């Protein structure tokens, strides 16, 4: 969001960007503050299979004085997951899963809740002197990836967890 330019440099770029850029490089340049007051807002929503989500981007450009300009931007994404978690923490305590699907407490999996922000300041005390400051960050909160069980051994470790505890047999646990 709020980009001034995107450059794609193909081929090895080791001389300019270090030895680990053998396949090329992408240069993402955020928009710099300008001497004009302005703003932009965009919003969107999505609905799919009973789930919903929204996105939003806001940018504000503000000249504080003749030689100090500020620019702020924020991006929000919130999307419900499309898989329902039916396992509780106690049901999955005996299994080593990555990520642990029981840690989400029946919340939808594969969801996104992210916020990112950018604040920049441009100070020009003289025509030949310029100082540019950029601060940015982000926060991502998601409940993880959804997995499904596709095979159980009713005579193995599954029998110890399910038999007599939550279900009559491990075979019934798989059939549910």
Coordinates of C-alpha atoms in Angstrom, one line a residue:
X1 CA 0.0 0.0 0.0
X2 CA 1.0 3.6 -0.7
X3 CA 4.0 2.8 -2.9
X4 CA 5.9 5.3 -5.0
X5 CA 7.6 2.7 -7.2
X6 CA 8.4 -1.0 -7.5
X7 CA 11.6 -2.0 -9.4
X8 CA 12.4 -5.5 -10.5
X9 CA 16.1 -6.0 -11.2
X10 CA 16.8 -9.3 -12.9
X11 CA 20.0 -11.3 -12.9
X12 CA 22.7 -11.4 -10.3
X13 CA 22.9 -8.1 -8.3
X14 CA 25.7 -9.1 -6.0
X15 CA 27.8 -6.0 -6.6
X16 CA 25.0 -3.6 -5.5
X17 CA 23.0 -5.7 -2.9
X18 CA 25.4 -8.4 -1.7
X19 CA 26.2 -12.0 -2.6
X20 CA 22.8 -13.5 -1.8
X21 CA 20.9 -11.8 -4.6
X22 CA 21.9 -14.2 -7.4
X23 CA 18.3 -14.3 -8.8
X24 CA 17.8 -10.6 -8.8
X25 CA 16.2 -8.0 -6.5
X26 CA 13.0 -6.2 -6.0
X27 CA 13.1 -2.6 -4.7
X28 CA 9.9 -1.4 -3.0
X29 CA 9.9 2.4 -2.5
X30 CA 7.1 3.8 -0.3
X31 CA 5.7 7.2 -1.3
X32 CA 7.4 10.1 0.3
X33 CA 5.7 13.1 1.9
X34 CA 5.0 16.1 -0.4
X35 CA 4.2 19.7 0.3
X36 CA 0.5 19.3 -0.5
X37 CA -2.3 18.3 1.9
X38 CA -4.1 15.2 0.8
X39 CA -5.6 11.9 1.8
X40 CA -6.9 8.7 0.3
X41 CA -9.1 6.0 1.6
X42 CA -10.1 2.6 0.2
X43 CA -12.2 -0.2 1.7
X44 CA -13.5 -3.5 0.6
X45 CA -15.4 -6.5 1.9
X46 CA -15.8 -10.2 1.0
X47 CA -18.4 -12.8 1.7
X48 CA -17.8 -16.5 1.1
X49 CA -19.3 -19.7 2.4
X50 CA -20.9 -17.9 5.4
X51 CA -17.7 -16.2 6.3
X52 CA -16.8 -12.5 5.8
X53 CA -13.9 -10.2 5.7
X54 CA -12.9 -6.6 5.1
X55 CA -9.9 -4.6 4.0
X56 CA -9.0 -0.9 4.4
X57 CA -6.2 1.4 3.5
X58 CA -5.9 5.0 4.6
X59 CA -3.1 7.5 3.8
X60 CA -2.7 11.1 5.0
X61 CA -0.2 13.6 3.6
X62 CA 0.2 16.7 5.7
X63 CA 2.7 19.7 5.4
X64 CA 3.4 20.9 8.9
X65 CA 5.4 23.9 7.8
X66 CA 7.3 25.1 4.7
X67 CA 10.2 22.8 5.5
X68 CA 8.6 19.8 7.4
X69 CA 6.2 17.4 5.8
X70 CA 4.5 14.3 7.2
X71 CA 2.9 11.2 5.7
X72 CA 1.0 8.4 7.5
X73 CA -0.6 5.3 6.2
X74 CA -2.3 2.3 7.7
X75 CA -3.6 -1.0 6.1
X76 CA -6.1 -3.3 7.8
X77 CA -7.1 -6.9 6.7
X78 CA -9.6 -9.0 8.6
X79 CA -10.8 -12.2 7.0
X80 CA -12.6 -15.0 8.8
X81 CA -11.2 -18.5 8.4
X82 CA -12.9 -21.0 6.1
X83 CA -12.2 -24.1 8.2
X84 CA -14.1 -24.8 11.4
X85 CA -12.0 -26.3 14.3
X86 CA -14.0 -29.0 16.0
X87 CA -11.2 -30.2 18.3
X88 CA -10.7 -28.9 21.8
X89 CA -7.4 -28.7 23.7
X90 CA -8.2 -31.9 25.6
X91 CA -9.0 -33.8 22.4
X92 CA -5.6 -33.0 20.9
X93 CA -3.4 -33.0 24.1
X94 CA -2.0 -36.5 23.3
X95 CA -0.9 -35.6 19.8
X96 CA 2.0 -33.6 18.6
X97 CA 0.7 -31.3 15.9
X98 CA 2.2 -28.3 14.3
X99 CA 0.4 -26.0 14.6
X100 CA -1.8 -27.4 17.4
X101 CA -5.3 -27.2 16.2
X102 CA -6.6 -27.5 19.7
X103 CA -5.1 -24.2 20.8
X104 CA -7.7 -22.2 18.8
X105 CA -10.7 -23.0 21.0
X106 CA -13.1 -23.7 18.2
X107 CA -12.3 -20.6 16.2
X108 CA -12.1 -20.7 12.4
X109 CA -8.7 -21.7 11.0
X110 CA -6.9 -20.1 8.0
X111 CA -8.0 -16.6 9.1
X112 CA -6.1 -13.3 8.8
X113 CA -6.1 -10.3 11.1
X114 CA -3.3 -8.0 10.2
X115 CA -2.5 -4.3 10.7
X116 CA 0.4 -2.5 9.2
X117 CA 1.4 1.2 9.4
X118 CA 3.9 3.6 8.1
X119 CA 4.9 7.1 9.2
X120 CA 7.4 9.2 7.3
X121 CA 8.8 12.7 7.8
X122 CA 10.7 14.9 5.3
X123 CA 12.6 17.9 6.7
X124 CA 14.3 20.4 4.3
X125 CA 15.9 23.1 6.4
X126 CA 17.8 24.4 3.3
X127 CA 17.6 23.7 -0.4
X128 CA 20.6 21.5 -0.5
X129 CA 19.9 19.7 2.8
X130 CA 17.3 17.0 3.3
X131 CA 16.5 14.5 6.1
X132 CA 14.1 11.6 5.5
X133 CA 12.7 9.5 8.4
X134 CA 10.6 6.4 7.9
X135 CA 9.1 4.2 10.6
X136 CA 6.9 1.2 9.8
X137 CA 5.6 -1.9 11.5
X138 CA 3.0 -4.6 11.3
X139 CA 1.1 -7.0 13.5
X140 CA -0.3 -10.3 12.3
X141 CA -2.7 -12.5 14.3
X142 CA -3.9 -15.8 12.8
X143 CA -5.2 -19.1 14.2
X144 CA -3.1 -21.2 12.0
X145 CA -3.5 -23.7 9.2
X146 CA -6.2 -26.3 9.2
X147 CA -5.3 -30.0 9.1
X148 CA -7.6 -33.0 8.7
X149 CA -7.0 -36.5 10.0
X150 CA -7.1 -39.0 7.1
X151 CA -6.0 -42.2 8.8
X152 CA -6.0 -43.6 12.3
X153 CA -4.8 -47.0 13.7
X154 CA -7.6 -48.1 16.0
X155 CA -5.2 -50.5 17.8
X156 CA -2.4 -47.9 18.3
X157 CA -1.9 -44.8 20.4
X158 CA -5.4 -43.5 19.3
X159 CA -7.1 -46.3 21.2
X160 CA -5.4 -45.2 24.4
X161 CA -6.7 -41.6 24.0
X162 CA -10.2 -42.2 22.8
X163 CA -11.3 -45.6 24.2
X164 CA -13.4 -45.0 27.3
X165 CA -12.4 -41.3 27.6
X166 CA -14.4 -39.3 25.1
X167 CA -15.8 -41.9 22.7
X168 CA -16.5 -45.6 22.9
X169 CA -13.9 -46.6 20.4
X170 CA -11.1 -45.1 18.2
X171 CA -12.9 -46.3 15.1
X172 CA -15.9 -44.2 16.0
X173 CA -13.7 -41.2 16.5
X174 CA -12.4 -41.5 13.0
X175 CA -15.8 -42.0 11.5
X176 CA -17.2 -38.8 13.1

